[in-house]
Amino acid sequence: MLEPMDNQSIAEVFEQMAELLEFKGENPFRIRAYHNGAKAILDLDEPVAQILDDPSRKLSDVPGIGKTLVDKITVLVATGSLPQLLELQEQFPASVLAMARVPGLGAKKAARLHQELGIDNLAELKAACETDQVSGLKGFGKKSQQTILDGLAIAQAAAQRKKWVNADGWVARLRSHLSGCDAIERIEFAGSYRRGRETCGDLDILVVADPAAAAMDHLETFPPRKETILRGDTKISIRVDEAFQVDMRVVADDQFGAALQYFTGSQAHNVRVRSMAKAKGLKVNEYGVFRDDDPDKSIAGAEEQEVYAAVGLPWIPPELREDRLEFDWAKSGDPFDLIELKDICSDLHMHTTATDGEATIGDMADAAIARGLTAIAITDHSQRVAMARGLDPQRLREQWARIDQLRPQYEGRLTILKGIECDILEDGGMDLPDDVLAEADWVLASVHYGQRQSREQITDRILGAIANPHVTAIAHPTGRLINRREAYQVDIDAVFQAAAETSTLLELNANPSRLDLHEVHCQTASRRYNIPIVINTDAHSIDGLDVMQYGILQARRAGLQKQHVANARSWDAMKPLMGKYR
Ligand SMILES: [Zn+2]
Ligand SMILES: [Zn+2]
């Protein structure tokens, strides 16, 4: 049976429409209408189909959904597709559209390359850049040709792997779809998703199901399924989205733990586990644990714990299974006790309506209390960030006066810190004078401009900020954006060294597109240099405060415990960690 199109799928159609219309050079208002419509539908807490079915209600009453969109939704719900979208897709095949997603290129320029040079896909685009055809085009030049080449490398990688947060969205939809299958008794998502890797190449589902065929039939009715790549007796692979593969394996109940351990990986981790097993005269595989002298009888495998116990290991949290420090840690006998969301006491990086945020200080404060926090720092941008109306000394002091007014209201419930996200200027030095920074409770220093400078220049700029006694932490220390922008060139060890010497904290920015520090850097900073890490959301809205969970996942991958995370303690207990307060 064909299920009516769910809200997420309708929103995706609208996003595709918007992207294609932009590519076509359509009226921006029309494009905006589709974006807004997509958002409005995602925000609904009931299926659109339900509203359409109810004669007493009107879909056009939903804010963000105009008349034209109502017609399109009606068609979508009834037929599962939209003729206008198919037409546009005919005009601009996916391979052409992929060019629009190349960082630094964008829809307009991509469309011109398509029209003027007849470039149809990423491979042709690359060839055209390499043979210098693009730089000759009006408005392009050598520099933008190089930018496209750099962007191509990122776009190609991005096409292969989804950010964890996006994979998580697919997991939620699959879980909800599969929960409607009575044959499924147990379900777990394995692979890099379970390990919390910042990007996932595919999804691996393990289920216990009877009959197995019913579970696979049900997966094939997942509305966004594009095709079934293969189907056997106990394994099925489907494709969703453009190139995202979802594998599902049906395993026996008493082998579930062994399969989960096996398919969670990583491969490097499993190689180590198997060699430890071998030394004990055992064999570990996806079906269980077997003794060399009795290879037909599994001695463990229903639960992961048993598999680890059989080779003499405690259960290892999936986030650590990368063959980095987990085996040494396990041998030391210390409990893993990784940081958890509930350990976090404060969020010390957020923006408000004073600059590019969407909520006021009071809104953010209330939302922080609702999330169980005891302190926040208001850290709007400094004046250099003109496009976000960054604060000059006067406006910043006005904001702090406002915080003084608000504080009594929050007494005993929430500490509101006077903070700033102060730019580190391109020529070095801070964007605000020292006497202003001295009045702040909390100063984040950030590199936003001049990210293409040399390694030496950028390192010097950051070291300069760390040497400033008023700076309490370096925000998003490497500037990377996952799948979009590489980290800037920086001598990260020099940064760690200086931060450790001056007791300057380092941020793990929890925004799922940043996750900056990278987990390996985070581990080095914490373990080797003993630098306290502060996990912040960099929220620009109330909802933005909820990204803390992604920072926690990244911190767990770095092996961080409560003691390593500065803001897993109260603000008063944090102060002694910082040079500014010594
Ligand atoms: Zn920033
Ligand atoms: Zn920020």
XYZ file of C-alpha atoms and ligand atoms in Angstrom:
584
model
C 0.000 0.000 0.000
C 1.211 3.480 -0.837
C 1.363 5.630 2.281
C 0.382 9.294 1.909
C 3.413 11.524 1.584
C 4.758 12.537 4.973
C 5.579 16.119 5.958
C 9.312 15.620 5.645
C 8.991 14.381 2.070
C 6.749 17.281 1.086
C 9.205 19.721 2.626
C 11.985 18.084 0.634
C 10.062 18.495 -2.601
C 9.655 22.194 -1.818
C 13.344 22.566 -1.048
C 14.147 20.926 -4.366
C 11.741 23.275 -6.113
C 13.415 26.260 -4.478
C 16.864 25.063 -5.468
C 15.824 24.434 -9.068
C 14.017 27.753 -9.368
C 17.054 29.533 -8.039
C 19.143 27.690 -10.581
C 16.751 28.833 -13.263
C 17.131 32.426 -12.119
C 13.505 32.752 -11.019
C 11.950 35.546 -9.010
C 13.426 35.495 -5.466
C 9.988 35.890 -3.872
C 8.809 32.693 -5.490
C 11.915 30.895 -4.291
C 11.428 32.249 -0.781
C 7.808 31.047 -0.770
C 9.013 27.470 -1.270
C 11.657 27.764 1.444
C 9.089 29.188 3.855
C 6.575 26.535 2.903
C 9.095 23.783 3.549
C 9.885 25.203 6.966
C 6.219 25.676 7.860
C 5.492 22.039 7.004
C 8.428 20.755 9.011
C 7.226 22.764 12.002
C 3.741 21.215 11.908
C 3.099 18.696 14.653
C 0.584 16.667 12.633
C 0.558 15.231 9.121
C -0.465 17.668 6.409
C -2.753 14.979 4.994
C -4.759 15.084 8.209
C -5.470 18.804 7.828
C -6.469 18.293 4.192
C -8.835 15.515 5.200
C -10.622 17.655 7.744
C -13.361 19.675 6.018
C -13.582 22.064 8.996
C -9.987 23.239 8.549
C -8.019 25.101 5.909
C -4.392 24.433 5.113
C -4.015 28.029 3.952
C -4.561 29.087 7.579
C -1.155 27.658 8.427
C 1.328 30.548 8.456
C 3.872 30.257 5.645
C 1.582 28.256 3.366
C -0.023 30.376 0.659
C -2.695 29.431 -1.883
C -0.277 28.179 -4.560
C 1.444 25.941 -2.094
C -1.856 24.496 -0.877
C -2.614 23.368 -4.444
C 0.801 21.771 -4.762
C 0.492 20.011 -1.414
C -2.912 18.660 -2.420
C -1.393 17.197 -5.580
C 1.570 15.802 -3.669
C -0.551 14.101 -1.039
C -2.880 12.651 -3.637
C -0.331 11.491 -6.205
C 3.043 11.389 -4.471
C 4.718 13.621 -7.038
C 4.625 17.113 -8.468
C 4.553 17.729 -12.248
C 6.360 21.083 -11.919
C 9.229 19.400 -10.110
C 9.520 16.710 -12.748
C 9.606 19.373 -15.454
C 12.353 21.288 -13.748
C 14.312 18.104 -13.123
C 14.022 17.366 -16.822
C 15.501 20.770 -17.640
C 18.229 20.569 -15.050
C 19.383 17.032 -14.332
C 20.769 16.210 -10.905
C 24.319 16.233 -12.223
C 23.922 19.858 -13.278
C 22.329 20.773 -10.008
C 25.220 19.218 -8.119
C 27.349 22.040 -9.516
C 25.196 24.576 -7.714
C 26.221 22.980 -4.430
C 29.929 23.442 -5.026
C 31.084 25.793 -2.261
C 32.076 29.126 -3.756
C 30.097 28.583 -6.946
C 26.392 28.828 -6.149
C 23.298 28.493 -8.303
C 23.633 31.594 -10.462
C 27.202 31.032 -11.542
C 26.639 27.307 -11.994
C 23.720 28.034 -14.300
C 25.915 30.322 -16.402
C 28.582 27.649 -16.733
C 25.890 25.222 -17.812
C 24.458 27.616 -20.393
C 27.600 29.270 -21.701
C 30.075 26.404 -21.628
C 27.649 23.486 -21.812
C 29.054 21.964 -18.621
C 26.739 19.171 -17.435
C 28.404 17.644 -14.400
C 31.142 17.914 -11.804
C 33.676 15.986 -13.885
C 33.245 18.377 -16.820
C 33.424 21.324 -14.476
C 36.724 20.086 -13.118
C 38.106 19.554 -16.606
C 36.982 23.036 -17.686
C 38.764 24.617 -14.696
C 41.913 22.615 -15.269
C 42.049 23.597 -18.920
C 41.516 27.242 -17.995
C 38.184 27.665 -19.768
C 36.357 29.070 -16.763
C 38.755 31.901 -15.970
C 38.148 33.439 -19.397
C 34.433 33.840 -18.735
C 33.152 37.295 -17.817
C 32.920 37.684 -14.059
C 34.984 34.600 -13.236
C 38.764 35.078 -13.439
C 41.699 32.971 -12.249
C 40.880 33.366 -8.591
C 37.311 32.132 -8.811
C 38.459 29.278 -11.022
C 40.764 28.179 -8.194
C 37.956 28.636 -5.648
C 35.789 26.315 -7.742
C 38.537 23.706 -7.878
C 38.945 23.858 -4.091
C 35.181 23.670 -3.665
C 34.938 20.686 -5.994
C 37.106 18.573 -3.748
C 34.838 19.358 -0.805
C 31.631 18.840 -2.807
C 32.790 15.456 -3.993
C 33.513 14.364 -0.433
C 30.196 15.819 0.746
C 28.267 13.902 -1.881
C 29.583 10.726 -0.350
C 28.993 11.354 3.351
C 26.190 13.008 5.303
C 26.725 15.091 8.401
C 25.810 13.121 11.514
C 22.897 15.407 12.288
C 21.395 14.701 8.834
C 21.983 10.985 9.186
C 20.227 11.260 12.549
C 17.208 12.786 10.793
C 17.054 9.750 8.509
C 17.433 7.444 11.503
C 14.456 9.076 13.211
C 12.305 8.675 10.099
C 13.372 5.078 9.576
C 12.771 4.239 13.229
C 9.301 5.682 13.091
C 8.520 3.891 9.840
C 9.880 0.552 11.045
C 8.044 0.842 14.355
C 4.927 0.174 12.281
C 6.153 -3.324 11.425
C 4.861 -5.992 13.826
C 7.414 -8.534 12.644
C 10.335 -6.507 14.062
C 11.189 -7.402 17.657
C 14.442 -5.564 18.129
C 16.173 -2.815 16.179
C 19.499 -1.000 16.435
C 21.390 1.351 14.117
C 25.049 0.325 13.900
C 27.999 1.625 11.871
C 29.560 5.071 11.946
C 26.195 6.513 12.943
C 26.292 4.618 16.226
C 29.893 5.642 16.772
C 28.783 9.255 16.410
C 31.200 10.062 13.616
C 30.778 13.612 12.327
C 29.762 12.241 8.928
C 28.145 8.954 7.889
C 28.580 7.281 4.506
C 25.533 5.032 4.882
C 23.224 3.575 7.527
C 23.341 0.025 8.899
C 20.215 -1.310 10.553
C 20.149 -4.559 12.485
C 16.843 -6.158 13.351
C 15.501 -9.291 14.914
C 12.364 -10.079 12.933
C 9.991 -12.928 12.271
C 9.347 -13.461 9.457
C 12.431 -11.762 8.032
C 10.686 -11.068 4.718
C 8.034 -8.961 6.443
C 10.683 -6.604 7.854
C 12.265 -6.218 4.434
C 8.895 -5.701 2.747
C 8.190 -2.974 5.260
C 11.499 -1.226 4.601
C 10.633 -1.204 0.914
C 7.483 0.814 1.690
C 9.558 3.588 3.319
C 8.125 6.562 1.384
C 11.441 8.245 0.476
C 12.909 4.999 -0.915
C 14.226 5.642 -4.418
C 15.226 2.103 -5.326
C 16.125 -1.272 -3.902
C 19.761 -1.937 -4.679
C 19.710 -5.559 -3.653
C 17.598 -7.939 -1.635
C 18.492 -11.379 -0.314
C 17.026 -13.630 2.387
C 18.334 -11.672 5.355
C 19.823 -8.507 3.870
C 18.383 -5.636 1.918
C 19.937 -2.386 0.656
C 17.845 0.539 -0.432
C 18.748 3.994 -1.645
C 17.126 7.128 -0.292
C 17.840 10.728 -1.227
C 20.361 11.147 -4.007
C 22.951 8.631 -3.001
C 22.354 7.550 0.578
C 22.347 3.825 1.111
C 20.467 2.113 3.912
C 21.349 -1.505 4.661
C 19.197 -3.691 6.850
C 20.195 -7.106 8.122
C 17.889 -9.539 9.862
C 19.837 -11.459 12.497
C 19.002 -14.187 14.997
C 18.121 -13.094 18.518
C 21.008 -15.004 20.118
C 23.488 -13.438 17.653
C 22.290 -9.858 17.934
C 25.097 -8.640 20.210
C 27.798 -10.185 18.031
C 26.275 -8.642 14.912
C 25.906 -5.274 16.615
C 29.538 -5.329 17.726
C 30.669 -6.402 14.278
C 28.660 -3.894 12.253
C 29.314 -0.992 14.596
C 33.030 -1.147 13.793
C 35.279 0.591 13.272
C 37.229 -1.872 11.253
C 40.451 -0.947 13.026
C 38.772 -1.518 16.382
C 37.411 -4.891 15.325
C 40.769 -6.037 13.993
C 42.184 -5.434 17.481
C 39.302 -7.278 19.156
C 39.732 -10.261 16.857
C 43.470 -10.456 17.476
C 42.889 -10.378 21.226
C 40.384 -13.188 20.766
C 42.856 -15.192 18.740
C 45.408 -14.975 21.551
C 42.817 -16.619 23.799
C 42.078 -19.411 21.341
C 38.794 -17.781 20.318
C 37.227 -16.558 17.131
C 34.923 -13.548 17.059
C 32.702 -12.815 14.072
C 29.261 -11.391 13.317
C 27.593 -14.628 14.449
C 29.167 -14.956 17.877
C 32.237 -16.030 19.809
C 33.603 -19.498 19.084
C 36.324 -21.643 20.671
C 38.965 -22.934 18.273
C 38.526 -26.452 19.687
C 34.724 -26.373 19.326
C 34.038 -24.125 16.307
C 30.370 -25.058 15.926
C 29.093 -23.889 19.279
C 28.842 -20.178 20.003
C 29.773 -19.330 23.581
C 28.544 -15.717 23.502
C 26.749 -13.282 21.222
C 23.267 -12.298 22.357
C 24.586 -9.064 23.875
C 27.635 -6.959 23.011
C 28.796 -7.091 26.611
C 29.307 -10.849 26.359
C 31.455 -10.487 23.259
C 33.780 -8.037 24.992
C 33.790 -10.072 28.193
C 34.818 -13.184 26.255
C 38.028 -11.484 25.126
C 38.650 -9.994 28.568
C 37.441 -6.457 27.904
C 34.817 -4.292 29.529
C 32.040 -3.043 27.241
C 33.511 -0.146 25.248
C 31.281 2.840 24.382
C 30.730 2.921 20.592
C 32.045 6.503 20.331
C 35.506 5.297 21.354
C 35.774 2.374 18.976
C 38.405 3.815 16.652
C 41.483 1.985 17.909
C 42.880 5.156 19.458
C 42.935 5.009 23.236
C 40.085 2.672 24.103
C 42.155 -0.499 24.578
C 44.724 1.183 26.845
C 41.886 2.738 28.767
C 40.139 -0.620 29.101
C 43.363 -2.230 30.348
C 43.910 0.502 32.952
C 40.682 -0.608 34.594
C 39.376 2.971 34.919
C 35.705 3.315 34.074
C 34.971 5.099 30.804
C 32.408 7.475 32.343
C 32.173 9.710 29.287
C 30.595 13.152 29.504
C 26.808 13.282 29.157
C 24.385 16.026 28.229
C 23.040 16.157 31.763
C 26.508 17.040 33.107
C 26.532 20.388 31.302
C 25.808 23.359 33.584
C 26.229 26.315 31.280
C 26.335 27.491 27.684
C 28.858 30.236 27.119
C 28.465 31.186 23.478
C 25.220 32.605 22.084
C 23.950 35.514 20.020
C 20.905 37.733 20.463
C 18.895 40.262 18.468
C 21.621 42.806 19.219
C 23.565 41.199 16.358
C 22.585 38.227 14.194
C 20.572 36.236 16.736
C 16.786 35.828 16.637
C 15.948 36.005 20.336
C 16.428 38.545 23.115
C 18.622 38.095 26.187
C 15.518 37.371 28.266
C 14.275 34.752 25.771
C 17.641 33.033 25.759
C 17.812 33.134 29.563
C 14.363 31.558 29.956
C 15.178 28.910 27.368
C 18.446 28.123 29.154
C 16.610 27.615 32.450
C 14.114 25.347 30.694
C 17.117 23.278 29.557
C 18.436 22.940 33.083
C 21.367 25.344 32.766
C 22.594 27.504 35.645
C 24.668 30.006 33.650
C 24.842 31.512 30.171
C 27.152 34.016 28.545
C 25.757 36.476 26.041
C 28.426 36.674 23.363
C 27.306 38.777 20.445
C 29.694 39.715 17.655
C 32.114 42.626 17.886
C 32.158 45.598 15.509
C 34.374 44.017 12.813
C 31.490 41.723 11.887
C 29.631 44.603 10.259
C 27.248 42.413 8.301
C 25.869 41.116 11.594
C 25.824 44.642 13.082
C 28.668 43.732 15.456
C 28.832 45.694 18.710
C 31.102 48.692 19.241
C 32.151 49.596 22.807
C 29.126 51.800 23.355
C 26.513 49.281 22.212
C 28.288 46.519 24.094
C 28.215 48.550 27.307
C 24.525 49.247 26.711
C 23.946 45.523 26.426
C 25.798 44.957 29.671
C 23.665 47.610 31.363
C 20.631 45.667 30.170
C 22.115 42.503 31.697
C 22.565 44.392 34.991
C 18.853 45.245 34.867
C 17.856 41.660 34.161
C 20.067 39.968 36.746
C 17.835 40.461 39.821
C 15.003 38.669 38.007
C 17.178 35.607 37.520
C 18.886 35.673 40.923
C 19.397 32.176 42.257
C 18.173 30.602 39.012
C 20.563 31.627 36.278
C 23.811 33.568 36.116
C 23.872 35.790 33.032
C 27.446 36.610 32.114
C 28.533 39.721 30.278
C 30.374 38.295 27.334
C 31.510 39.068 23.809
C 32.643 37.092 20.791
C 35.473 39.403 19.895
C 37.069 39.122 16.463
C 40.777 38.614 16.127
C 41.612 41.213 13.479
C 43.305 40.322 10.191
C 46.447 42.237 11.130
C 46.430 40.774 14.625
C 45.063 42.300 17.792
C 41.567 42.309 19.237
C 38.589 44.097 17.716
C 37.762 45.892 20.985
C 40.026 47.888 23.313
C 41.446 46.234 26.418
C 39.550 48.488 28.824
C 36.268 47.186 27.366
C 37.373 43.542 27.394
C 38.515 43.981 31.005
C 34.924 44.701 32.041
C 33.605 41.479 30.531
C 33.050 38.324 32.565
C 33.798 36.122 29.576
C 35.630 36.878 26.332
C 35.618 34.533 23.365
C 38.182 35.312 20.686
C 37.399 34.231 17.113
C 38.931 34.245 13.682
C 36.172 35.064 11.175
C 38.048 37.096 8.553
C 41.285 36.450 6.723
C 40.918 32.685 6.941
C 43.009 32.207 3.820
C 46.083 33.758 5.352
C 49.283 31.789 5.774
C 49.736 29.338 8.601
C 52.211 31.690 10.222
C 49.900 34.695 10.087
C 46.878 32.872 11.477
C 48.893 31.173 14.187
C 50.354 34.546 15.238
C 46.906 36.103 15.370
C 45.547 33.359 17.619
C 48.629 33.337 19.829
C 48.205 37.107 20.174
C 44.634 36.624 21.373
C 45.688 33.928 23.819
C 48.331 36.267 25.228
C 45.647 38.885 25.931
C 44.876 38.496 29.655
C 41.193 39.324 29.151
C 40.536 36.542 26.651
C 38.992 33.552 28.420
C 38.527 31.131 25.511
C 39.176 30.646 21.812
C 35.947 29.910 19.927
C 35.730 27.376 17.058
C 39.539 27.184 17.048
C 40.130 25.906 13.505
C 37.282 27.523 11.563
C 36.303 24.426 9.647
C 32.768 23.789 8.373
C 32.054 20.114 7.795
C 31.586 19.305 4.080
C 31.896 23.003 3.243
C 35.169 24.525 4.319
C 38.487 23.093 5.400
C 40.070 24.322 8.610
C 42.351 27.314 8.164
C 46.072 26.695 8.306
C 47.223 26.896 11.901
C 49.963 25.435 14.072
C 47.552 23.764 16.443
C 50.249 22.497 18.807
C 51.537 26.036 19.288
C 47.956 27.081 20.094
C 47.601 24.263 22.633
C 50.961 25.091 24.207
C 50.064 28.762 24.617
C 46.547 28.044 25.855
C 47.917 25.668 28.483
C 50.514 28.216 29.652
C 48.017 31.091 29.989
C 45.041 29.033 31.197
C 42.974 30.031 28.193
C 40.148 27.587 27.542
C 39.376 26.085 24.158
C 35.890 25.719 22.774
C 34.337 22.653 21.284
C 31.677 24.358 19.184
C 28.628 22.069 19.213
C 27.048 23.345 16.007
C 26.737 20.145 13.935
C 28.283 21.893 10.934
C 31.293 22.984 12.970
C 32.144 20.437 15.681
C 35.302 22.430 16.041
C 37.636 21.308 17.747
C 37.868 18.078 15.816
C 37.748 15.061 18.143
C 41.419 14.167 17.675
C 42.507 17.733 18.470
C 40.097 17.793 21.354
C 41.612 14.644 22.782
C 45.145 16.006 22.414
C 44.241 19.344 24.011
C 42.546 17.652 26.903
C 44.777 14.638 27.544
C 48.213 15.882 26.565
C 47.955 19.578 27.414
C 45.371 19.378 30.200
C 43.392 22.231 28.680
C 39.806 22.407 29.954
C 37.375 22.238 27.044
C 34.221 24.337 27.034
C 31.353 22.940 24.947
C 29.122 25.714 23.594
C 26.210 25.885 21.172
C 26.912 29.237 19.462
C 23.103 29.481 19.375
C 21.522 32.168 17.206
C 18.003 31.260 18.352
C 16.266 29.409 21.164
C 16.282 26.180 19.149
C 19.991 26.703 18.619
C 20.526 25.826 22.283
C 19.548 22.237 21.488
C 22.647 21.512 19.429
C 24.558 20.901 22.679
C 23.900 17.170 22.183
C 26.105 17.084 19.076
C 28.967 18.691 20.946
C 28.559 16.091 23.677
C 28.753 13.288 21.123
C 31.945 14.768 19.671
C 33.377 15.192 23.179
C 32.639 11.546 23.929
C 34.512 10.572 20.774
C 37.419 12.574 22.161
C 37.179 10.507 25.359
C 36.203 13.491 27.503
C 34.839 12.936 30.974
C 33.046 15.415 33.186
C 36.325 16.543 34.756
C 37.752 17.532 31.344
C 34.830 19.762 30.423
C 35.009 23.208 31.982
C 31.291 23.935 31.805
C 30.372 20.666 33.465
C 30.817 22.712 36.639
C 29.155 25.842 37.966
C 30.416 29.231 36.813
C 32.037 29.851 40.207
C 33.831 26.528 40.047
C 34.958 27.321 36.488
C 36.669 30.590 37.383
C 39.830 29.081 38.890
C 40.481 27.346 35.563
C 40.999 30.671 33.793
C 43.999 32.987 33.697
C 41.715 36.021 33.792
C 40.572 35.156 37.324
C 43.953 34.313 38.825
Zn 32.007 32.769 15.512
Zn 29.294 32.907 17.562
